[in-house]
Amino acid sequence: MKNHLSMMALMALCGGLPAAAAESEPEPVQIEIQSRFFDALDGKEGVLSAPRLMVLEGQEGTIKVVREVVLALPGVAHTHSARHGVILKVTAHREGDAILLKGRAEVSEPVDGQLKQSEAAASFELSTQTSVFVLLLEQGKKVELPSSMYRFEFKAKVVPSVNAATIYWQAFSALPPRPEGDQRVEAWLKSCSAALDRLHRASAVAACDWGLDYDLGWELPLAHLSEMRALVGAAVERAKATMGTDPAKAHADLQAAMRAAVHVGDDSLIIAEVVRAAGENAVLEVLEEQTGTLSPELRNSWIDLLNQLPKAPALPRLLAGERDIYLGYLKAAVQGSSGKERKKLMSELLGGEVKLSASAWEKQLEVAEADYAELIRICELPRAELNAALEEFNRRFVEEHSLSSMFVPALSTSVPDKLHGAAVRLEAFRKDLEAEGK
């Protein structure tokens, strides 16, 4: 951004454009389009391709997925090729919080008995169809566009021009490992300065996109969770060490840690929200000791921050998100794999040799879907009924659905307790601060 503004200012000085325009020109909005093409040529659907496209809002982009058939004659060196597949031209626009995709799809399909060949002639017959489409996508949610030969799935999201996640990764790499014991903590905290400076910068950025590809299912990398836990822990430790001598610096560390904890949360991953709750609780443990001692300025800054923080997603919503990720991954694996590949996947997943037909495997996925629905229903119960119902579900789950239990998370009662407890604790602290100010 600095380089961009410097170049614009230079152009203004040289008479290239007015200085006011150089300063006021809006940043272009980048939109990432994720697509998956499913092919049903052989009577069985499988993933043909999963291209991604980055476009500027309002500009057209092209996605091509084509196959090539080579036409050759016996004894003739020269060949000719025929291509068939999909060419998509698409434009993306923001529509409130959603993204509108407008486009044109050109689909070329082989005709039955398409390849005709003799000693002196060869031809490949194609049927070409052109269609236009408009899709409205919630960010991160899939929308399907069916076709006679291919099925398309699209997801889209705005990619921020300044992304807090990029700065967090710089902070992670600059954070030294914590030494064992308490004797060397002071020296360690001094060596954390560069990492914590980056934490402050990152937490001040509104947009944070970790670039998670949920289509990877169980193979989705989540290395940022443990890294963030360590970084937030370092900020909290430095706040404890400086609270007596420099409370303004200590509270700045705690506020940065609180915003970072929110940045790591994810409404489709329970483990991410558990890490968020742990970070919030670590900050609150220090803050609660300061109750009644905050200056009006510090108290008001905390009230403003807590009022601005987005609320953590409810547990049923998290479970629905995980169901879509993990069962969606397994369903795609079943549909797009051969019997040998499916057997390998089941063996890796279940930790041993498993012999299931495709129909039996799909039946287990239906059972898992029903188990997820029951678990979501239980987590919507009042708190007084939740733990007992969850314990009973987990007992039946292991005894009656041993295979399904490999797909669906066995929630211990500690998970809803942690998530609910952090939310209640935050709200109680905010109300205490507001009461102090009256």
One Martini backbone bead per residue (centre of mass of N, CA, C, O) as a GRO file, in nm:
protein
  438
    1MET     BB    1   0.057   0.062  -0.021
    2LYS     BB    2   0.295   0.259  -0.004
    3ASN     BB    3   0.391   0.224  -0.293
    4HIS     BB    4   0.132   0.313  -0.427
    5LEU     BB    5   0.117   0.602  -0.306
    6SER     BB    6   0.391   0.698  -0.405
    7MET     BB    7   0.331   0.671  -0.709
    8MET     BB    8   0.085   0.855  -0.716
    9ALA     BB    9   0.227   1.107  -0.610
   10LEU     BB   10   0.434   1.124  -0.838
   11MET     BB   11   0.226   1.159  -1.067
   12ALA     BB   12   0.113   1.423  -0.958
   13LEU     BB   13   0.378   1.589  -0.967
   14CYS     BB   14   0.405   1.522  -1.292
   15GLY     BB   15   0.089   1.553  -1.401
   16GLY     BB   16  -0.082   1.280  -1.434
   17LEU     BB   17  -0.257   1.359  -1.168
   18PRO     BB   18  -0.446   1.445  -0.929
   19ALA     BB   19  -0.391   1.450  -0.595
   20ALA     BB   20  -0.675   1.378  -0.498
   21ALA     BB   21  -0.697   1.114  -0.665
   22ALA     BB   22  -0.453   0.970  -0.537
   23GLU     BB   23  -0.595   0.952  -0.245
   24SER     BB   24  -0.912   0.851  -0.331
   25GLU     BB   25  -0.860   0.594  -0.458
   26PRO     BB   26  -0.981   0.295  -0.460
   27GLU     BB   27  -0.955  -0.016  -0.376
   28PRO     BB   28  -0.937  -0.302  -0.513
   29VAL     BB   29  -1.146  -0.588  -0.543
   30GLN     BB   30  -1.096  -0.913  -0.440
   31ILE     BB   31  -1.198  -1.231  -0.591
   32GLU     BB   32  -1.255  -1.565  -0.498
   33ILE     BB   33  -1.293  -1.854  -0.711
   34GLN     BB   34  -1.439  -2.166  -0.641
   35SER     BB   35  -1.419  -2.478  -0.821
   36ARG     BB   36  -1.623  -2.767  -0.927
   37PHE     BB   37  -1.594  -3.049  -1.148
   38PHE     BB   38  -1.832  -3.288  -1.260
   39ASP     BB   39  -1.809  -3.613  -1.401
   40ALA     BB   40  -2.043  -3.834  -1.620
   41LEU     BB   41  -1.935  -4.015  -1.861
   42ASP     BB   42  -1.934  -4.323  -1.708
   43GLY     BB   43  -2.192  -4.305  -1.505
   44LYS     BB   44  -1.982  -4.167  -1.301
   45GLU     BB   45  -1.910  -3.956  -1.054
   46GLY     BB   46  -1.643  -3.703  -1.071
   47VAL     BB   47  -1.364  -3.522  -1.026
   48LEU     BB   48  -1.219  -3.324  -1.269
   49SER     BB   49  -1.201  -3.027  -1.127
   50ALA     BB   50  -1.038  -2.740  -0.913
   51PRO     BB   51  -1.050  -2.438  -0.983
   52ARG     BB   52  -0.901  -2.112  -0.950
   53LEU     BB   53  -1.008  -1.759  -0.920
   54MET     BB   54  -0.877  -1.428  -0.965
   55VAL     BB   55  -1.066  -1.123  -0.926
   56LEU     BB   56  -1.191  -0.829  -1.012
   57GLU     BB   57  -1.432  -0.634  -0.964
   58GLY     BB   58  -1.606  -0.650  -1.281
   59GLN     BB   59  -1.415  -0.859  -1.398
   60GLU     BB   60  -1.325  -1.088  -1.633
   61GLY     BB   61  -1.310  -1.444  -1.623
   62THR     BB   62  -1.136  -1.765  -1.690
   63ILE     BB   63  -1.246  -2.110  -1.723
   64LYS     BB   64  -1.063  -2.416  -1.805
   65VAL     BB   65  -1.190  -2.751  -1.906
   66VAL     BB   66  -1.009  -2.982  -2.105
   67ARG     BB   67  -1.010  -3.214  -2.371
   68GLU     BB   68  -0.813  -3.436  -2.582
   69VAL     BB   69  -0.845  -3.545  -2.923
   70VAL     BB   70  -0.668  -3.752  -3.142
   71LEU     BB   71  -0.631  -3.741  -3.492
   72ALA     BB   72  -0.545  -4.037  -3.686
   73LEU     BB   73  -0.362  -4.182  -3.949
   74PRO     BB   74  -0.240  -4.430  -4.111
   75GLY     BB   75   0.088  -4.326  -4.193
   76VAL     BB   76   0.036  -4.032  -4.070
   77ALA     BB   77   0.195  -3.765  -3.922
   78HIS     BB   78  -0.040  -3.595  -3.917
   79THR     BB   79  -0.256  -3.417  -3.692
   80HIS     BB   80  -0.565  -3.389  -3.503
   81SER     BB   81  -0.770  -3.191  -3.280
   82ALA     BB   82  -1.013  -3.237  -3.012
   83ARG     BB   83  -1.209  -3.030  -2.801
   84HIS     BB   84  -1.348  -3.083  -2.469
   85GLY     BB   85  -1.579  -2.906  -2.237
   86VAL     BB   86  -1.504  -2.611  -2.041
   87ILE     BB   87  -1.616  -2.260  -2.065
   88LEU     BB   88  -1.573  -1.993  -1.836
   89LYS     BB   89  -1.738  -1.680  -1.794
   90VAL     BB   90  -1.672  -1.444  -1.522
   91THR     BB   91  -1.845  -1.222  -1.292
   92ALA     BB   92  -1.788  -1.020  -0.997
   93HIS     BB   93  -2.009  -0.914  -0.723
   94ARG     BB   94  -2.118  -0.724  -0.477
   95GLU     BB   95  -2.406  -0.821  -0.246
   96GLY     BB   96  -2.336  -0.713   0.013
   97ASP     BB   97  -2.238  -1.014   0.170
   98ALA     BB   98  -2.249  -1.112  -0.109
   99ILE     BB   99  -2.203  -1.294  -0.429
  100LEU     BB  100  -2.213  -1.216  -0.772
  101LEU     BB  101  -2.254  -1.435  -1.049
  102LYS     BB  102  -2.166  -1.382  -1.392
  103GLY     BB  103  -2.229  -1.593  -1.691
  104ARG     BB  104  -2.067  -1.825  -1.928
  105ALA     BB  105  -2.137  -2.149  -2.075
  106GLU     BB  106  -1.925  -2.383  -2.253
  107VAL     BB  107  -2.039  -2.702  -2.373
  108SER     BB  108  -1.863  -2.996  -2.474
  109GLU     BB  109  -1.997  -3.296  -2.619
  110PRO     BB  110  -1.995  -3.611  -2.677
  111VAL     BB  111  -2.117  -3.819  -2.905
  112ASP     BB  112  -2.250  -4.094  -2.969
  113GLY     BB  113  -2.018  -4.237  -3.157
  114GLN     BB  114  -1.801  -4.004  -3.220
  115LEU     BB  115  -1.585  -4.201  -3.329
  116LYS     BB  116  -1.466  -4.195  -3.665
  117GLN     BB  117  -1.296  -4.463  -3.854
  118SER     BB  118  -1.059  -4.500  -4.119
  119GLU     BB  119  -0.814  -4.521  -4.342
  120ALA     BB  120  -0.908  -4.204  -4.464
  121ALA     BB  121  -1.082  -4.135  -4.193
  122ALA     BB  122  -1.160  -3.881  -3.931
  123SER     BB  123  -1.400  -3.832  -3.656
  124PHE     BB  124  -1.544  -3.585  -3.410
  125GLU     BB  125  -1.836  -3.555  -3.230
  126LEU     BB  126  -2.005  -3.253  -3.125
  127SER     BB  127  -2.182  -3.096  -2.853
  128THR     BB  128  -2.294  -2.758  -2.823
  129GLN     BB  129  -2.341  -2.552  -2.525
  130THR     BB  130  -2.504  -2.243  -2.429
  131SER     BB  131  -2.494  -2.060  -2.116
  132VAL     BB  132  -2.649  -1.863  -1.871
  133PHE     BB  133  -2.567  -1.705  -1.545
  134VAL     BB  134  -2.688  -1.666  -1.197
  135LEU     BB  135  -2.521  -1.619  -0.877
  136LEU     BB  136  -2.584  -1.643  -0.521
  137LEU     BB  137  -2.330  -1.601  -0.269
  138GLU     BB  138  -2.229  -1.700   0.014
  139GLN     BB  139  -1.967  -1.673   0.193
  140GLY     BB  140  -1.832  -2.005   0.168
  141LYS     BB  141  -2.073  -2.110  -0.001
  142LYS     BB  142  -2.236  -2.342  -0.182
  143VAL     BB  143  -2.315  -2.361  -0.539
  144GLU     BB  144  -2.520  -2.508  -0.784
  145LEU     BB  145  -2.456  -2.602  -1.142
  146PRO     BB  146  -2.625  -2.756  -1.371
  147SER     BB  147  -2.574  -3.013  -1.623
  148SER     BB  148  -2.583  -3.256  -1.862
  149MET     BB  149  -2.263  -3.342  -1.790
  150TYR     BB  150  -2.211  -3.127  -1.573
  151ARG     BB  151  -2.109  -3.031  -1.244
  152PHE     BB  152  -2.129  -2.733  -1.049
  153GLU     BB  153  -1.921  -2.565  -0.805
  154PHE     BB  154  -1.946  -2.271  -0.590
  155LYS     BB  155  -1.715  -2.033  -0.450
  156ALA     BB  156  -1.690  -1.715  -0.261
  157LYS     BB  157  -1.453  -1.441  -0.188
  158VAL     BB  158  -1.318  -1.187  -0.021
  159VAL     BB  159  -1.000  -1.042  -0.061
  160PRO     BB  160  -0.798  -0.883   0.126
  161SER     BB  161  -0.559  -0.638   0.097
  162VAL     BB  162  -0.552  -0.663   0.414
  163ASN     BB  163  -0.405  -0.933   0.607
  164ALA     BB  164  -0.368  -1.052   0.919
  165ALA     BB  165  -0.252  -1.338   0.867
  166THR     BB  166   0.019  -1.251   0.743
  167ILE     BB  167   0.122  -1.114   1.008
  168TYR     BB  168   0.100  -1.352   1.196
  169TRP     BB  169   0.312  -1.529   1.054
  170GLN     BB  170   0.541  -1.337   1.129
  171ALA     BB  171   0.505  -1.370   1.433
  172PHE     BB  172   0.552  -1.672   1.455
  173SER     BB  173   0.849  -1.667   1.339
  174ALA     BB  174   0.946  -1.456   1.581
  175LEU     BB  175   0.881  -1.667   1.800
  176PRO     BB  176   1.013  -1.788   2.069
  177PRO     BB  177   1.065  -2.036   2.263
  178ARG     BB  178   0.969  -2.145   2.559
  179PRO     BB  179   1.103  -2.187   2.849
  180GLU     BB  180   1.174  -2.375   3.104
  181GLY     BB  181   1.045  -2.238   3.343
  182ASP     BB  182   1.097  -1.910   3.531
  183GLN     BB  183   1.395  -1.793   3.511
  184ARG     BB  184   1.381  -1.706   3.174
  185VAL     BB  185   1.133  -1.518   3.111
  186GLU     BB  186   1.243  -1.229   3.089
  187ALA     BB  187   1.426  -1.283   2.844
  188TRP     BB  188   1.204  -1.395   2.662
  189LEU     BB  189   1.022  -1.140   2.649
  190LYS     BB  190   1.232  -0.966   2.505
  191SER     BB  191   1.244  -1.168   2.250
  192CYS     BB  192   0.921  -1.100   2.180
  193SER     BB  193   0.891  -0.814   2.056
  194ALA     BB  194   0.860  -0.862   1.749
  195ALA     BB  195   0.609  -1.046   1.766
  196LEU     BB  196   0.427  -0.839   1.930
  197ASP     BB  197   0.428  -0.616   1.724
  198ARG     BB  198   0.277  -0.789   1.509
  199LEU     BB  199   0.029  -0.843   1.675
  200HIS     BB  200  -0.067  -0.551   1.687
  201ARG     BB  201  -0.096  -0.512   1.383
  202ALA     BB  202  -0.289  -0.748   1.320
  203SER     BB  203  -0.524  -0.682   1.531
  204ALA     BB  204  -0.591  -0.398   1.374
  205VAL     BB  205  -0.703  -0.577   1.155
  206ALA     BB  206  -1.004  -0.669   1.039
  207ALA     BB  207  -0.900  -0.872   0.831
  208CYS     BB  208  -0.918  -1.248   0.842
  209ASP     BB  209  -0.750  -1.491   0.627
  210TRP     BB  210  -0.642  -1.833   0.630
  211GLY     BB  211  -0.704  -2.010   0.369
  212LEU     BB  212  -0.918  -2.234   0.394
  213ASP     BB  213  -0.967  -2.571   0.263
  214TYR     BB  214  -1.249  -2.755   0.317
  215ASP     BB  215  -1.218  -2.981   0.089
  216LEU     BB  216  -0.992  -3.148   0.262
  217GLY     BB  217  -1.090  -3.204   0.536
  218TRP     BB  218  -0.877  -3.393   0.724
  219GLU     BB  219  -0.636  -3.235   0.555
  220LEU     BB  220  -0.667  -2.980   0.706
  221PRO     BB  221  -0.469  -2.724   0.789
  222LEU     BB  222  -0.395  -2.603   1.157
  223ALA     BB  223  -0.126  -2.448   1.251
  224HIS     BB  224  -0.235  -2.166   1.363
  225LEU     BB  225  -0.346  -2.250   1.641
  226SER     BB  226  -0.083  -2.307   1.803
  227GLU     BB  227   0.053  -2.040   1.733
  228MET     BB  228  -0.161  -1.852   1.863
  229ARG     BB  229  -0.147  -1.959   2.146
  230ALA     BB  230   0.149  -1.871   2.192
  231LEU     BB  231   0.118  -1.567   2.128
  232VAL     BB  232  -0.098  -1.499   2.340
  233GLY     BB  233   0.068  -1.602   2.579
  234ALA     BB  234   0.295  -1.388   2.554
  235ALA     BB  235   0.115  -1.138   2.596
  236VAL     BB  236   0.012  -1.216   2.877
  237GLU     BB  237   0.286  -1.238   3.016
  238ARG     BB  238   0.371  -0.941   2.968
  239ALA     BB  239   0.131  -0.814   3.116
  240LYS     BB  240   0.199  -0.926   3.396
  241ALA     BB  241   0.492  -0.798   3.411
  242THR     BB  242   0.374  -0.477   3.349
  243MET     BB  243   0.130  -0.387   3.528
  244GLY     BB  244   0.288  -0.232   3.766
  245THR     BB  245   0.468  -0.028   3.566
  246ASP     BB  246   0.280  -0.058   3.274
  247PRO     BB  247  -0.047  -0.059   3.217
  248ALA     BB  248  -0.080   0.038   2.924
  249LYS     BB  249   0.091  -0.189   2.797
  250ALA     BB  250  -0.062  -0.428   2.916
  251HIS     BB  251  -0.343  -0.358   2.787
  252ALA     BB  252  -0.247  -0.365   2.496
  253ASP     BB  253  -0.177  -0.665   2.500
  254LEU     BB  254  -0.461  -0.769   2.580
  255GLN     BB  255  -0.616  -0.650   2.338
  256ALA     BB  256  -0.458  -0.794   2.121
  257ALA     BB  257  -0.522  -1.081   2.225
  258MET     BB  258  -0.828  -1.063   2.196
  259ARG     BB  259  -0.838  -1.010   1.889
  260ALA     BB  260  -0.678  -1.266   1.810
  261ALA     BB  261  -0.877  -1.474   1.920
  262VAL     BB  262  -1.101  -1.394   1.721
  263HIS     BB  263  -0.938  -1.449   1.454
  264VAL     BB  264  -0.923  -1.772   1.508
  265GLY     BB  265  -1.195  -1.808   1.460
  266ASP     BB  266  -1.462  -2.055   1.352
  267ASP     BB  267  -1.787  -2.145   1.222
  268SER     BB  268  -1.660  -2.462   1.128
  269LEU     BB  269  -1.467  -2.496   1.402
  270ILE     BB  270  -1.429  -2.612   1.711
  271ILE     BB  271  -1.122  -2.584   1.771
  272ALA     BB  272  -1.107  -2.279   1.710
  273GLU     BB  273  -1.308  -2.196   1.941
  274VAL     BB  274  -1.140  -2.314   2.171
  275VAL     BB  275  -0.898  -2.126   2.125
  276ARG     BB  276  -1.049  -1.868   2.162
  277ALA     BB  277  -1.149  -1.921   2.454
  278ALA     BB  278  -0.867  -1.951   2.579
  279GLY     BB  279  -0.772  -1.663   2.515
  280GLU     BB  280  -0.997  -1.510   2.662
  281ASN     BB  281  -0.944  -1.637   2.944
  282ALA     BB  282  -0.651  -1.541   2.977
  283VAL     BB  283  -0.725  -1.241   2.979
  284LEU     BB  284  -0.942  -1.244   3.209
  285GLU     BB  285  -0.761  -1.335   3.443
  286VAL     BB  286  -0.617  -1.057   3.449
  287LEU     BB  287  -0.854  -0.853   3.452
  288GLU     BB  288  -1.007  -0.944   3.712
  289GLU     BB  289  -0.772  -0.834   3.899
  290GLN     BB  290  -0.849  -0.517   3.798
  291THR     BB  291  -1.096  -0.471   3.937
  292GLY     BB  292  -1.140  -0.126   4.030
  293THR     BB  293  -0.844   0.000   3.892
  294LEU     BB  294  -0.937   0.142   3.650
  295SER     BB  295  -0.928   0.376   3.444
  296PRO     BB  296  -1.145   0.544   3.254
  297GLU     BB  297  -0.991   0.498   2.989
  298LEU     BB  298  -0.955   0.189   3.011
  299ARG     BB  299  -1.248   0.114   3.057
  300ASN     BB  300  -1.357   0.234   2.788
  301SER     BB  301  -1.176   0.067   2.598
  302TRP     BB  302  -1.300  -0.207   2.682
  303ILE     BB  303  -1.592  -0.153   2.617
  304ASP     BB  304  -1.551  -0.096   2.318
  305LEU     BB  305  -1.426  -0.367   2.244
  306LEU     BB  306  -1.652  -0.563   2.352
  307ASN     BB  307  -1.878  -0.435   2.167
  308GLN     BB  308  -1.721  -0.515   1.886
  309LEU     BB  309  -1.719  -0.802   1.927
  310PRO     BB  310  -1.786  -1.092   1.803
  311LYS     BB  311  -1.979  -1.345   1.844
  312ALA     BB  312  -1.986  -1.654   1.918
  313PRO     BB  313  -2.068  -1.938   1.793
  314ALA     BB  314  -2.277  -2.176   1.810
  315LEU     BB  315  -2.259  -2.512   1.840
  316PRO     BB  316  -2.459  -2.599   1.615
  317ARG     BB  317  -2.312  -2.440   1.393
  318LEU     BB  318  -2.043  -2.588   1.412
  319LEU     BB  319  -2.151  -2.871   1.348
  320ALA     BB  320  -2.262  -2.801   1.068
  321GLY     BB  321  -1.986  -2.724   0.949
  322GLU     BB  322  -1.841  -2.997   0.995
  323ARG     BB  323  -2.033  -3.170   0.839
  324ASP     BB  324  -1.983  -3.037   0.563
  325ILE     BB  325  -1.682  -3.099   0.551
  326TYR     BB  326  -1.652  -3.413   0.622
  327LEU     BB  327  -1.891  -3.541   0.467
  328GLY     BB  328  -1.827  -3.406   0.200
  329TYR     BB  329  -1.554  -3.544   0.165
  330LEU     BB  330  -1.657  -3.840   0.173
  331LYS     BB  331  -1.858  -3.825  -0.059
  332ALA     BB  332  -1.652  -3.744  -0.274
  333ALA     BB  333  -1.475  -3.998  -0.238
  334VAL     BB  334  -1.689  -4.205  -0.323
  335GLN     BB  335  -1.770  -4.085  -0.605
  336GLY     BB  336  -1.439  -4.046  -0.705
  337SER     BB  337  -1.381  -4.362  -0.656
  338SER     BB  338  -1.253  -4.651  -0.640
  339GLY     BB  339  -1.247  -4.939  -0.473
  340LYS     BB  340  -0.945  -4.916  -0.396
  341GLU     BB  341  -0.950  -4.622  -0.293
  342ARG     BB  342  -1.171  -4.666  -0.080
  343LYS     BB  343  -1.021  -4.877   0.088
  344LYS     BB  344  -0.783  -4.696   0.160
  345LEU     BB  345  -0.941  -4.473   0.301
  346MET     BB  346  -1.072  -4.652   0.522
  347SER     BB  347  -0.805  -4.757   0.644
  348GLU     BB  348  -0.693  -4.480   0.724
  349LEU     BB  349  -0.935  -4.385   0.897
  350LEU     BB  350  -0.972  -4.674   1.077
  351GLY     BB  351  -0.693  -4.836   1.120
  352GLY     BB  352  -0.774  -5.063   0.897
  353GLU     BB  353  -0.916  -5.326   0.756
  354VAL     BB  354  -1.186  -5.258   0.520
  355LYS     BB  355  -1.503  -5.412   0.409
  356LEU     BB  356  -1.679  -5.213   0.171
  357SER     BB  357  -1.918  -5.120  -0.003
  358ALA     BB  358  -2.052  -4.856  -0.152
  359SER     BB  359  -2.334  -4.887  -0.020
  360ALA     BB  360  -2.232  -4.925   0.273
  361TRP     BB  361  -2.080  -4.659   0.290
  362GLU     BB  362  -2.329  -4.478   0.236
  363LYS     BB  363  -2.486  -4.575   0.483
  364GLN     BB  364  -2.287  -4.466   0.694
  365LEU     BB  365  -2.327  -4.170   0.610
  366GLU     BB  366  -2.626  -4.161   0.688
  367VAL     BB  367  -2.578  -4.218   0.985
  368ALA     BB  368  -2.394  -3.974   1.036
  369GLU     BB  369  -2.604  -3.762   0.962
  370ALA     BB  370  -2.802  -3.839   1.192
  371ASP     BB  371  -2.600  -3.794   1.424
  372TYR     BB  372  -2.557  -3.498   1.377
  373ALA     BB  373  -2.853  -3.413   1.415
  374GLU     BB  374  -2.869  -3.511   1.709
  375LEU     BB  375  -2.636  -3.338   1.821
  376ILE     BB  376  -2.760  -3.067   1.751
  377ARG     BB  377  -3.016  -3.102   1.918
  378ILE     BB  378  -2.876  -3.129   2.193
  379CYS     BB  379  -2.718  -2.844   2.172
  380GLU     BB  380  -3.018  -2.693   2.199
  381LEU     BB  381  -3.043  -2.740   2.478
  382PRO     BB  382  -3.060  -2.677   2.781
  383ARG     BB  383  -2.815  -2.666   3.009
  384ALA     BB  384  -2.953  -2.863   3.219
  385GLU     BB  385  -2.974  -3.104   2.977
  386LEU     BB  386  -2.710  -3.143   2.811
  387ASN     BB  387  -2.501  -3.331   2.956
  388ALA     BB  388  -2.677  -3.585   2.983
  389ALA     BB  389  -2.739  -3.616   2.678
  390LEU     BB  390  -2.443  -3.635   2.587
  391GLU     BB  391  -2.360  -3.887   2.746
  392GLU     BB  392  -2.573  -4.075   2.616
  393PHE     BB  393  -2.485  -4.040   2.326
  394ASN     BB  394  -2.191  -4.143   2.359
  395ARG     BB  395  -2.266  -4.427   2.450
  396ARG     BB  396  -2.438  -4.513   2.203
  397PHE     BB  397  -2.241  -4.442   1.981
  398VAL     BB  398  -2.019  -4.654   2.046
  399GLU     BB  399  -2.204  -4.913   2.057
  400GLU     BB  400  -2.387  -4.868   1.771
  401HIS     BB  401  -2.166  -4.656   1.602
  402SER     BB  402  -1.859  -4.731   1.532
  403LEU     BB  403  -1.817  -4.610   1.244
  404SER     BB  404  -1.949  -4.331   1.274
  405SER     BB  405  -1.751  -4.238   1.510
  406MET     BB  406  -1.522  -4.155   1.296
  407PHE     BB  407  -1.685  -3.889   1.193
  408VAL     BB  408  -1.808  -3.804   1.463
  409PRO     BB  409  -1.793  -3.608   1.724
  410ALA     BB  410  -1.699  -3.670   2.062
  411LEU     BB  411  -1.849  -3.487   2.286
  412SER     BB  412  -1.762  -3.338   2.551
  413THR     BB  413  -1.875  -3.150   2.817
  414SER     BB  414  -1.633  -2.941   2.800
  415VAL     BB  415  -1.696  -2.788   2.539
  416PRO     BB  416  -1.958  -2.631   2.609
  417ASP     BB  417  -1.837  -2.513   2.865
  418LYS     BB  418  -1.613  -2.344   2.733
  419LEU     BB  419  -1.781  -2.177   2.533
  420HIS     BB  420  -1.996  -2.069   2.731
  421GLY     BB  421  -1.808  -1.960   2.954
  422ALA     BB  422  -1.665  -1.740   2.788
  423ALA     BB  423  -1.918  -1.575   2.712
  424VAL     BB  424  -2.019  -1.518   3.000
  425ARG     BB  425  -1.761  -1.385   3.108
  426LEU     BB  426  -1.749  -1.147   2.912
  427GLU     BB  427  -2.027  -1.025   2.979
  428ALA     BB  428  -1.977  -0.981   3.282
  429PHE     BB  429  -1.736  -0.790   3.253
  430ARG     BB  430  -1.875  -0.571   3.090
  431LYS     BB  431  -2.092  -0.502   3.305
  432ASP     BB  432  -1.895  -0.423   3.528
  433LEU     BB  433  -1.771  -0.182   3.381
  434GLU     BB  434  -2.036  -0.022   3.343
  435ALA     BB  435  -2.100  -0.001   3.647
  436GLU     BB  436  -1.843   0.159   3.729
  437GLY     BB  437  -1.917   0.418   3.539
  438LYS     BB  438  -2.188   0.516   3.709
   0.00000   0.00000   0.00000
